[in-house]
Short mmCIF file of C-alpha atoms and ligand atoms in Angstrom, two decimals:
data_model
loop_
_atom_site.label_atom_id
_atom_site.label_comp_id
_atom_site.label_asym_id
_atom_site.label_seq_id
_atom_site.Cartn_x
_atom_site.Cartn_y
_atom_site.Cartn_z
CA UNK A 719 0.00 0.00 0.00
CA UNK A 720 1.10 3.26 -0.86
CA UNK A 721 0.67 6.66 1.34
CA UNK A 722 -2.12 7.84 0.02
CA UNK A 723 -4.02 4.52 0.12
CA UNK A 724 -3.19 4.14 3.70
CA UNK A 725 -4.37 7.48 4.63
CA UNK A 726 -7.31 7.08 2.64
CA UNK A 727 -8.02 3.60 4.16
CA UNK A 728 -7.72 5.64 7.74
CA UNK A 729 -9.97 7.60 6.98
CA UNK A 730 -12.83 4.96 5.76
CA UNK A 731 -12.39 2.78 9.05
CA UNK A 732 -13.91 5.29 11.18
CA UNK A 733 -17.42 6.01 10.35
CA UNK A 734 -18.00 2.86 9.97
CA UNK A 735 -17.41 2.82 13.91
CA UNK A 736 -20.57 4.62 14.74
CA UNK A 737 -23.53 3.03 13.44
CA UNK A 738 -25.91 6.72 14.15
CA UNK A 739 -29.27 6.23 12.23
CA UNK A 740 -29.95 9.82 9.89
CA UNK A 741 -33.36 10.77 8.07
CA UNK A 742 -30.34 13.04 5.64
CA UNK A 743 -27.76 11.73 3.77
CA UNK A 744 -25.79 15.00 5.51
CA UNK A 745 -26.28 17.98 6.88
CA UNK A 746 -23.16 20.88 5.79
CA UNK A 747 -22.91 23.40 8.66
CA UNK A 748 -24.43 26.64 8.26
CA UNK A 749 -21.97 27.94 10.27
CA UNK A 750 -23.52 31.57 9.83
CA UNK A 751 -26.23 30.08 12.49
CA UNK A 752 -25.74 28.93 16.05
CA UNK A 753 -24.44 25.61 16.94
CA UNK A 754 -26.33 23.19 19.49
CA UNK A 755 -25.70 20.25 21.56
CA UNK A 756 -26.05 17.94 17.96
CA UNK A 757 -24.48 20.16 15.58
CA UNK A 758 -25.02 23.05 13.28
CA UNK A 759 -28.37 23.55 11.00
CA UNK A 760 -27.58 23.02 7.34
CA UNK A 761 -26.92 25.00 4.38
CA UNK A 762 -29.16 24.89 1.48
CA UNK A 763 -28.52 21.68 0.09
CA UNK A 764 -29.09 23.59 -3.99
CA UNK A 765 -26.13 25.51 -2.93
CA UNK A 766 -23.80 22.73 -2.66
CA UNK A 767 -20.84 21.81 -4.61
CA UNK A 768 -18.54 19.03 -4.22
CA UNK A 769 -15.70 20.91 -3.03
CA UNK A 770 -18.20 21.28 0.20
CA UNK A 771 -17.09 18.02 0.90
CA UNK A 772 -13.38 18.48 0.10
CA UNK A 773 -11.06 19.87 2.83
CA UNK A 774 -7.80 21.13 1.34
CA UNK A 775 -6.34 22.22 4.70
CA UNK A 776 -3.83 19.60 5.54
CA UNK A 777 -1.35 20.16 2.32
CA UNK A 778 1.22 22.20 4.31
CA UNK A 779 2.29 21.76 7.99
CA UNK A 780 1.38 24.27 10.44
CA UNK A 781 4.18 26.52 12.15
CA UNK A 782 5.32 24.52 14.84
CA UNK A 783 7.69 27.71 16.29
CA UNK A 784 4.51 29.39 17.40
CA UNK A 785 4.24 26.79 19.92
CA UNK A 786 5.76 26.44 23.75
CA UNK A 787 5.46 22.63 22.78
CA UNK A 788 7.21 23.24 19.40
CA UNK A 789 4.23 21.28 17.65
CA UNK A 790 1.21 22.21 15.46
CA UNK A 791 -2.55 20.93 14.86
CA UNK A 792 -4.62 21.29 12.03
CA UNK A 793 -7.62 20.67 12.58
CA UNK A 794 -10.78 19.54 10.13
CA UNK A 795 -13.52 19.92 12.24
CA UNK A 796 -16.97 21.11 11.78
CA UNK A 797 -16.03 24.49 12.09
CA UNK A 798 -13.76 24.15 9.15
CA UNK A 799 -14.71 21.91 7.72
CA UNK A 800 -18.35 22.03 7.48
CA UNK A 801 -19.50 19.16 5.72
CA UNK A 802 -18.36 16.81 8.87
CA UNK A 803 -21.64 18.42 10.71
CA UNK A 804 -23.41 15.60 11.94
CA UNK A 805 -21.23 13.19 10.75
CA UNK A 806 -19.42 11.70 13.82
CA UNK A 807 -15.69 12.28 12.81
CA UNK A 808 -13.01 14.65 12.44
CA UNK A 809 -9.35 14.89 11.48
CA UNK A 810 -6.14 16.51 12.37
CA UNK A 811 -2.62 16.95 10.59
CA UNK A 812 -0.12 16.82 13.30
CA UNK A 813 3.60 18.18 13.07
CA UNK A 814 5.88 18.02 15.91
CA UNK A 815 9.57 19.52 16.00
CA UNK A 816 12.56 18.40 16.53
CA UNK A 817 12.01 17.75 20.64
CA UNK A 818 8.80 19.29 20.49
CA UNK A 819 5.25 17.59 21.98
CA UNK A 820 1.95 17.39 21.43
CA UNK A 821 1.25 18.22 25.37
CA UNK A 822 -1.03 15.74 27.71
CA UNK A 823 -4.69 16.14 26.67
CA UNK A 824 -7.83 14.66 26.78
CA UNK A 825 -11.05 15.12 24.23
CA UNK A 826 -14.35 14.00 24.37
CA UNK A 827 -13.98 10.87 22.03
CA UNK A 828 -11.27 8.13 21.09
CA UNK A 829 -8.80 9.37 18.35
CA UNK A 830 -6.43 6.94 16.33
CA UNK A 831 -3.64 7.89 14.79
CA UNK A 832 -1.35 6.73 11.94
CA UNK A 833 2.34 8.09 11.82
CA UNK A 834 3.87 9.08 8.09
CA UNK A 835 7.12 10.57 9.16
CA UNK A 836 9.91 10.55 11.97
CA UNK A 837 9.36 8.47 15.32
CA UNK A 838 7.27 9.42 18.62
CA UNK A 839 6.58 8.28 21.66
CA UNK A 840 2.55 8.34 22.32
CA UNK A 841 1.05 7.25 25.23
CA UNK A 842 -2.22 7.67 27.21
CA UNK A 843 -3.06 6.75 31.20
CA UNK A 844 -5.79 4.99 32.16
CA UNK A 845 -7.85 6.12 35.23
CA UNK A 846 -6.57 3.40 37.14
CA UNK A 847 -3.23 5.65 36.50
CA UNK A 848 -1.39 2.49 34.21
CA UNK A 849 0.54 4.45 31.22
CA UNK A 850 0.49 2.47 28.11
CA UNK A 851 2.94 4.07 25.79
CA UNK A 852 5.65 2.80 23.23
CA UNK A 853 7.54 4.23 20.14
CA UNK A 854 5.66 4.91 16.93
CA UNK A 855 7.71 4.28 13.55
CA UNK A 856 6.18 5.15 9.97
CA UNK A 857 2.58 3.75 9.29
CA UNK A 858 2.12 2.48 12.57
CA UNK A 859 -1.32 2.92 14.30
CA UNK A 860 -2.27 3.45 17.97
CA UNK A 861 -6.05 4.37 19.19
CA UNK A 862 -6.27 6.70 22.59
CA UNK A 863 -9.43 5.59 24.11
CA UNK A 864 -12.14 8.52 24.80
CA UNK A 865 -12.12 10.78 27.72
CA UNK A 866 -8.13 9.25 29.02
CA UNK A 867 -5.24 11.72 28.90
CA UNK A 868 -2.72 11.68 26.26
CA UNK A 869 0.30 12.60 24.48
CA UNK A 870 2.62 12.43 22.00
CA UNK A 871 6.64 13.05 21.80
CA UNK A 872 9.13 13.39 19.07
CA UNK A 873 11.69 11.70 20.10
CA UNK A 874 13.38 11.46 16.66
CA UNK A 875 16.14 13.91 15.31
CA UNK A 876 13.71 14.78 12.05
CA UNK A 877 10.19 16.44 12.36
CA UNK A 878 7.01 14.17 12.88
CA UNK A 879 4.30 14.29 10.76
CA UNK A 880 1.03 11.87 11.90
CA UNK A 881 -2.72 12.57 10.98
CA UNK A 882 -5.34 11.67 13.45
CA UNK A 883 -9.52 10.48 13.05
CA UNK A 884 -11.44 10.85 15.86
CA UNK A 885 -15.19 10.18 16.26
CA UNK A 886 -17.18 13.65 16.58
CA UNK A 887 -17.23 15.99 14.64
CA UNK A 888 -16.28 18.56 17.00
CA UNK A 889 -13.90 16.30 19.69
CA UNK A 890 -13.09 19.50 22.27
CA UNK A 891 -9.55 19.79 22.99
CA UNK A 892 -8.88 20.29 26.88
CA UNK A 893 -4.69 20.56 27.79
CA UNK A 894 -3.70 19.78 30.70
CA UNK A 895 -1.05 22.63 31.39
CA UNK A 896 -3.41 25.17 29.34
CA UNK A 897 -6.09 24.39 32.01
CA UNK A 898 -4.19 24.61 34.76
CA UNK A 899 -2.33 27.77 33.46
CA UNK A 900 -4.60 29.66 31.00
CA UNK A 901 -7.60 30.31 33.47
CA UNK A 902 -8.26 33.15 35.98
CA UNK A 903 -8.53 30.99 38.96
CA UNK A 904 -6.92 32.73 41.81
CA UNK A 905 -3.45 31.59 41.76
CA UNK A 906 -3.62 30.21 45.47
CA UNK A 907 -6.74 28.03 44.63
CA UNK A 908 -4.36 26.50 41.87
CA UNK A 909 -1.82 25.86 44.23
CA UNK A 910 -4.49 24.27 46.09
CA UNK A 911 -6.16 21.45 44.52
CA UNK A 912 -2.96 20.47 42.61
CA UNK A 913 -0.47 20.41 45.37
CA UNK A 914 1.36 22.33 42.34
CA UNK A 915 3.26 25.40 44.53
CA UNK A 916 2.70 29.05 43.95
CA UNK A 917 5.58 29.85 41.96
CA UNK A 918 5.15 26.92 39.54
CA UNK A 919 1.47 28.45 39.12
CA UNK A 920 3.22 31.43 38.18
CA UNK A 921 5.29 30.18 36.09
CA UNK A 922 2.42 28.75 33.94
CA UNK A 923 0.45 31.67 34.24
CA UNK A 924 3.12 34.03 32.63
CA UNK A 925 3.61 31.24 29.49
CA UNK A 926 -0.24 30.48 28.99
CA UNK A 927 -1.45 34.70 29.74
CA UNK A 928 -3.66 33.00 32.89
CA UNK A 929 -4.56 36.01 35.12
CA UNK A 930 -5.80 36.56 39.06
CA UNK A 931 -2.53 36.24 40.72
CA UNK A 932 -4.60 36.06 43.93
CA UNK A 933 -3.81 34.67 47.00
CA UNK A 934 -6.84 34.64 49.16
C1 NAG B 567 -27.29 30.29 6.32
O1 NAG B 567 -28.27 30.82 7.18
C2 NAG B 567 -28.60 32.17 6.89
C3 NAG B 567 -29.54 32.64 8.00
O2 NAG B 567 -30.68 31.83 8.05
C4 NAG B 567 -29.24 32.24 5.53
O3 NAG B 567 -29.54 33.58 5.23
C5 NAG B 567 -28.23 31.71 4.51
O4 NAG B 567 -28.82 31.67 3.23
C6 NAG B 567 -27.80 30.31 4.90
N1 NAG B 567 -26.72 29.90 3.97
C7 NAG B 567 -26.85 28.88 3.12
C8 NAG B 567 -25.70 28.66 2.21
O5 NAG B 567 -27.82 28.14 3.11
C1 NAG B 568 6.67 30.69 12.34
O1 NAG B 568 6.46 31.41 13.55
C2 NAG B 568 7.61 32.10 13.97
C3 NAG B 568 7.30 32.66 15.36
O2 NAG B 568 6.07 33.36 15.38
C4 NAG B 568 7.94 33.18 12.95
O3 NAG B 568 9.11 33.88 13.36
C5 NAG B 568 8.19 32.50 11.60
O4 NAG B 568 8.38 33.49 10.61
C6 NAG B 568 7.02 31.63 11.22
N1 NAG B 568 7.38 30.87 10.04
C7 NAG B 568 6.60 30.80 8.97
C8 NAG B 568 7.08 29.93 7.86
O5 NAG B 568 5.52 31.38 8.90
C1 NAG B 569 -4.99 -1.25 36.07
O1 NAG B 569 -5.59 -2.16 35.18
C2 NAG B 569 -4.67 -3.03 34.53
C3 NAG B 569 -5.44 -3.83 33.50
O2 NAG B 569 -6.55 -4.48 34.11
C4 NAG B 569 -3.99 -3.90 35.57
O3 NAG B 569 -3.05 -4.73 34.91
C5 NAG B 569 -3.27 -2.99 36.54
O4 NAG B 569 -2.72 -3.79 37.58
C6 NAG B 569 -4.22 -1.99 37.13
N1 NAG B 569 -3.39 -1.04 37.89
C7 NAG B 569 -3.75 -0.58 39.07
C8 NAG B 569 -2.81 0.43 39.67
O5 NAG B 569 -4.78 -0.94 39.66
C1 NAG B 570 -0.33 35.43 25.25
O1 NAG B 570 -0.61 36.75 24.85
C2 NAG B 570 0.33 37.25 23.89
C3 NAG B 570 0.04 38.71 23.67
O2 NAG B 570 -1.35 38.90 23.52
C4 NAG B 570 0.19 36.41 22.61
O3 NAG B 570 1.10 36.86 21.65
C5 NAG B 570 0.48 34.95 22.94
O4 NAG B 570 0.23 34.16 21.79
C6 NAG B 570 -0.41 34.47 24.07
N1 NAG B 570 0.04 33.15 24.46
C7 NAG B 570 -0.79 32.11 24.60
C8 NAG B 570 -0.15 30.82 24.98
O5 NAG B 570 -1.99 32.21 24.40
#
């Protein structure tokens, strides 16, 4: 199998995953309209084309210096990627410096991803806290079951590139250190329910712009 036919097989394993009955055949976000708990209301299906369904987004990597964790996502979701509304599944291009991360995370849905250059370390922990994590060469495949923290690490000396499915169309995307650091929690009520002390709160305050350096 070739690249392309690998990717493309990736892709096709999915949907197949979630067996959701529909009365449409799809449903392209309006995105001009509000979103709700199942998705976006459609746009007029006589004003579709088939590039609607085509997502040309992943043909260059992202900018992985713009990054603390010297790694970027692309994502195809249904915000850009509209005709995905409704659908169940989404897709990211992945690129991760040399000794850059894709930080510990969790979403609301399983992802699986395939590896098409350089060599990683992905892992995820289980909520009974057992790590289950190993070195990912070319082509190989590992699924990070929904909900369960994970991760990914180049630990080659070339960039990584991998591409990720995950089932929903909009997975959320909750960091770990970007919770912990981004918000406007007092800084002392951090501290707190981590066991994480003040300064280090600081610390990822100043890198992720989190504010209220409050202690009570
Ligand atoms: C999207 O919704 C707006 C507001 O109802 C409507 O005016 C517009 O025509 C819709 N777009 C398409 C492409 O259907
Ligand atoms: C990537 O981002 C860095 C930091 O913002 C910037 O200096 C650089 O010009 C960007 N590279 C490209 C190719 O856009
Ligand atoms: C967690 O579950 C795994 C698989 O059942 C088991 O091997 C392991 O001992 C468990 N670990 C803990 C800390 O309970
Ligand atoms: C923090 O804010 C600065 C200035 O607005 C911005 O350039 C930077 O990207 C922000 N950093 C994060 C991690 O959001």
């Amino acid at each position: 199998m070739n690249l392309i036919q690998i990717i493309l097989l990736f892709t096709l394993i999915v949907p197949f995953c979630i067996a959701e009955q529909s009365v449409v055949d799809y449903c392209v976000a309006n995105l001009t309209l509000p979103k709700t708990p199942g998705g976006y209301p459609c746009i007029d299906e006589n004003k579709l084309t088939s590039n609607d369904f085509v997502f040309t987004g992943f043909h260059s990597p992202g900018n992985t210096s713009e990054s603390v964790f010297k790694s970027s996502v692309i994502r195809a979701n249904d915000d850009t990627f509209p005709a995905l509304n409704g659908l169940g599944l989404a897709m990211s291009r992945i690129d991760i410096a040399v000794g850059g991360v894709v930080p510990i995370h969790t979403h609301r849905v399983s992802e699986i991803i395939i590896v098409i250059e350089g060599t990683i370390i992905a892992g995820f922990i289980g909520t009974n806290h057992t790590a289950y994590y190993k070195t990912l060469y070319k082509y190989d495949v590992m699924i990070f079951p929904h909900s369960l923290l994970h991760f990914q690490v180049n630990v080659g000396d070339t960039p990584a590139l991998a591409f990720v499915s995950l089932n929903s169309a909009n997975p959320g995307f909750q960091t770990t250190s970007l919770a912990l650091g981004a918000n406007d929690l007092p800084t002392e009520i951090v501290s707190k329910i981590t066991l994480l002390d003040e300064e280090e709160v600081r610390r990822l305050k100043a890198i992720f712009n989190g504010t209220n350096d409050l202690i009570l």
